[in-house]
Every structure is written in structure tokens, then in C-alpha cells.
C-alpha positions as a LaTeX table, in Angstrom:
\begin{tabular}{lrrr}
\hline
Residue & $x$ (\AA) & $y$ (\AA) & $z$ (\AA) \\
\hline
Met1 & 53.37 & $-1.49$ & 99.04 \\
Phe2 & 53.32 & 2.25 & 98.22 \\
Asp3 & 56.43 & 3.66 & 96.71 \\
Lys4 & 57.32 & 7.24 & 97.40 \\
Pro5 & 57.53 & 9.29 & 94.22 \\
Lys6 & 61.14 & 9.82 & 93.26 \\
Lys7 & 62.37 & 13.38 & 93.36 \\
Lys8 & 63.07 & 14.55 & 89.83 \\
Ile9 & 66.60 & 15.58 & 89.13 \\
Tyr10 & 67.21 & 18.68 & 87.06 \\
Thr11 & 68.19 & 16.72 & 83.94 \\
Asp12 & 64.65 & 15.30 & 83.87 \\
Leu13 & 63.35 & 18.87 & 83.63 \\
Leu14 & 65.53 & 19.90 & 80.69 \\
Gly15 & 63.46 & 19.89 & 77.54 \\
Lys16 & 60.35 & 20.96 & 79.49 \\
Thr17 & 59.48 & 24.62 & 79.14 \\
Asn18 & 58.25 & 27.17 & 81.68 \\
Arg19 & 56.19 & 29.98 & 80.16 \\
Ile20 & 55.25 & 33.53 & 81.13 \\
Val21 & 52.59 & 34.89 & 78.79 \\
Glu22 & 52.12 & 38.32 & 77.24 \\
Gly23 & 50.49 & 40.81 & 79.60 \\
Thr24 & 52.40 & 39.51 & 82.65 \\
Thr25 & 55.00 & 41.62 & 84.47 \\
Ile26 & 57.36 & 40.10 & 87.02 \\
Asn27 & 59.34 & 42.30 & 89.43 \\
Gly28 & 62.13 & 40.09 & 90.76 \\
Ser29 & 64.51 & 37.37 & 89.64 \\
Ile30 & 63.78 & 34.06 & 87.95 \\
Glu31 & 66.00 & 31.01 & 88.45 \\
Thr32 & 65.28 & 27.70 & 86.72 \\
Val33 & 67.02 & 24.57 & 85.54 \\
Ala34 & 64.52 & 24.04 & 82.72 \\
Asp35 & 63.95 & 25.82 & 79.41 \\
Phe36 & 61.93 & 29.04 & 79.61 \\
Arg37 & 59.77 & 31.07 & 77.22 \\
Leu38 & 59.01 & 34.67 & 78.11 \\
Asp39 & 56.39 & 36.72 & 76.27 \\
Gly40 & 55.82 & 39.16 & 79.14 \\
Ile41 & 58.07 & 41.59 & 81.02 \\
Leu42 & 60.77 & 40.73 & 83.57 \\
Leu43 & 62.18 & 43.56 & 85.69 \\
Gly44 & 64.98 & 41.60 & 87.32 \\
Asn45 & 67.60 & 38.95 & 86.64 \\
Phe46 & 67.13 & 35.65 & 84.84 \\
Thr47 & 69.21 & 32.48 & 85.29 \\
Ser48 & 68.65 & 29.14 & 83.55 \\
Gln49 & 70.64 & 26.00 & 82.87 \\
Gly50 & 68.60 & 25.59 & 79.68 \\
Arg51 & 67.34 & 27.66 & 76.75 \\
Leu52 & 65.72 & 31.09 & 77.03 \\
Val53 & 63.23 & 32.04 & 74.32 \\
Leu54 & 62.05 & 35.66 & 74.23 \\
Gly55 & 58.95 & 36.30 & 72.14 \\
Pro56 & 58.51 & 39.52 & 70.13 \\
Ser57 & 56.65 & 41.33 & 72.96 \\
Ala58 & 59.06 & 40.20 & 75.72 \\
Val59 & 61.26 & 42.59 & 77.70 \\
Ile60 & 63.99 & 41.84 & 80.23 \\
Lys61 & 65.56 & 44.71 & 82.17 \\
Gly62 & 68.24 & 42.91 & 84.15 \\
Asp63 & 71.07 & 40.41 & 83.84 \\
Val64 & 70.63 & 37.15 & 81.94 \\
Ile65 & 72.61 & 33.92 & 82.33 \\
Cys66 & 71.65 & 30.87 & 80.27 \\
Glu67 & 72.98 & 28.10 & 78.07 \\
Asn68 & 71.23 & 29.11 & 74.80 \\
Ala69 & 68.97 & 32.04 & 73.89 \\
Asp70 & 66.62 & 32.85 & 71.01 \\
Val71 & 65.65 & 36.52 & 71.17 \\
Glu72 & 62.85 & 38.28 & 69.32 \\
Gly73 & 62.10 & 40.82 & 72.07 \\
Arg74 & 64.18 & 43.34 & 74.05 \\
Ile75 & 66.95 & 42.88 & 76.63 \\
Glu76 & 68.70 & 45.64 & 78.58 \\
Gly77 & 71.52 & 44.44 & 80.82 \\
Val78 & 74.45 & 42.07 & 81.04 \\
Met79 & 73.93 & 38.83 & 79.15 \\
Thr80 & 76.04 & 35.66 & 79.48 \\
Val81 & 75.11 & 32.84 & 77.10 \\
Ser82 & 77.45 & 29.86 & 77.40 \\
Lys83 & 76.55 & 28.36 & 74.01 \\
Ala84 & 74.50 & 30.05 & 71.23 \\
Leu85 & 72.74 & 33.42 & 71.16 \\
Ile86 & 70.38 & 33.84 & 68.20 \\
Leu87 & 68.98 & 37.31 & 67.57 \\
Lys88 & 65.94 & 37.40 & 65.29 \\
Ser89 & 65.20 & 40.44 & 63.11 \\
Ser90 & 62.90 & 42.01 & 65.74 \\
Ala91 & 65.44 & 41.67 & 68.61 \\
Met92 & 66.79 & 44.72 & 70.48 \\
Val93 & 69.71 & 44.09 & 72.84 \\
Ser94 & 71.66 & 46.74 & 74.73 \\
Gly95 & 74.32 & 46.43 & 77.43 \\
Glu96 & 77.08 & 43.82 & 77.61 \\
Val97 & 77.13 & 40.36 & 76.06 \\
Lys98 & 79.47 & 37.43 & 76.66 \\
Val99 & 78.57 & 34.58 & 74.34 \\
Gly100 & 79.90 & 31.29 & 72.99 \\
Gln101 & 78.42 & 31.66 & 69.49 \\
Leu102 & 76.42 & 34.50 & 67.96 \\
Ser103 & 73.90 & 34.67 & 65.12 \\
Val104 & 72.29 & 38.00 & 64.19 \\
Glu105 & 69.53 & 38.29 & 61.59 \\
Pro106 & 69.35 & 41.48 & 59.48 \\
Gly107 & 67.17 & 44.06 & 61.21 \\
Ala108 & 68.18 & 43.18 & 64.78 \\
Val109 & 69.42 & 46.05 & 66.97 \\
Phe110 & 72.60 & 45.07 & 68.84 \\
Lys111 & 73.99 & 47.97 & 70.94 \\
Val112 & 76.43 & 46.12 & 73.19 \\
Ser113 & 80.01 & 45.51 & 74.09 \\
Cys114 & 80.41 & 41.89 & 73.04 \\
Glu115 & 82.91 & 39.17 & 73.90 \\
Met116 & 82.61 & 35.98 & 71.87 \\
Thr117 & 84.44 & 33.21 & 73.69 \\
Gly118 & 83.50 & 29.99 & 71.95 \\
Ile119 & 81.39 & 27.59 & 73.99 \\
Leu120 & 82.09 & 28.07 & 77.70 \\
Pro121 & 82.63 & 25.11 & 80.03 \\
Val122 & 79.93 & 25.01 & 82.72 \\
Glu123 & 82.36 & 25.86 & 85.53 \\
Glu124 & 83.27 & 29.16 & 83.80 \\
Val125 & 79.69 & 30.44 & 83.57 \\
Pro126 & 79.30 & 33.15 & 86.24 \\
Lys127 & 76.67 & 32.97 & 88.98 \\
Leu128 & 74.49 & 35.99 & 89.83 \\
Lys129 & 75.30 & 37.56 & 93.16 \\
Lys130 & 72.33 & 37.63 & 95.49 \\
\hline
\end{tabular}
């Protein structure tokens, strides 16, 4: 008579976006299978199987692993983006970057050692060590 709700698989979550608003600071790591928009500050690592969007006031001080990233804010650390990294004119990225495809708008600050690999197969994307 009553059906148990089915557990959502991660592919159902892709296309839905988590959001951390401006004025929020997180000390620690974030792991998600869904897309993510950050307008606050993350002092720690970020891992997603989806897209990361960093607003103009966003800061990440830590390692980033994701499928796609649109960056308007600041990242300091090691970044692995298996598909496309898009840096808007207000972006500031420093550290190391391994990326499938790269787009940099004029005005962006890009102080990194960069390896552009073409799109990485999922099994080659590194996992963060705990």
C-alpha cells in the first residue's frame, strides 16, 4: 500500500545546484556529486562530480577537483578540472592546474603551473587523500 521512497542515485542530483552564499566561511572539505555555486569562503578542499561556479566574492584556499569550473573569484591551491575551466575577467588563480580545456578572459590573473591534457576519462581524475 505504501511504497518506500526510492533512494536517489547521484545522476538524479546532477543539474541541481548546492549553494553557499556570500558572508559564509567554511573551514573543512566539501564533497558533492551535484553542481555547486560558492559565493562565500572555503578554507579546505572541494570535490564534485559536477560543475563548480565561483562567484566574484568567492575564495577557495585548498585543492579543487571537479568536472567543469566557472571562476570569477579566487582560488589558491591545486586544481584538477577534468573537462573545461573557464576563468572570467575577475578570476585570480594561483598554484597548480591540470585541466582538460582552458578558457581565460582578458583581465584574469593566472599564476600557475598548468598542464592541459584534453578531456580526462573519469578513471584518471585523482581522488583527494583523506
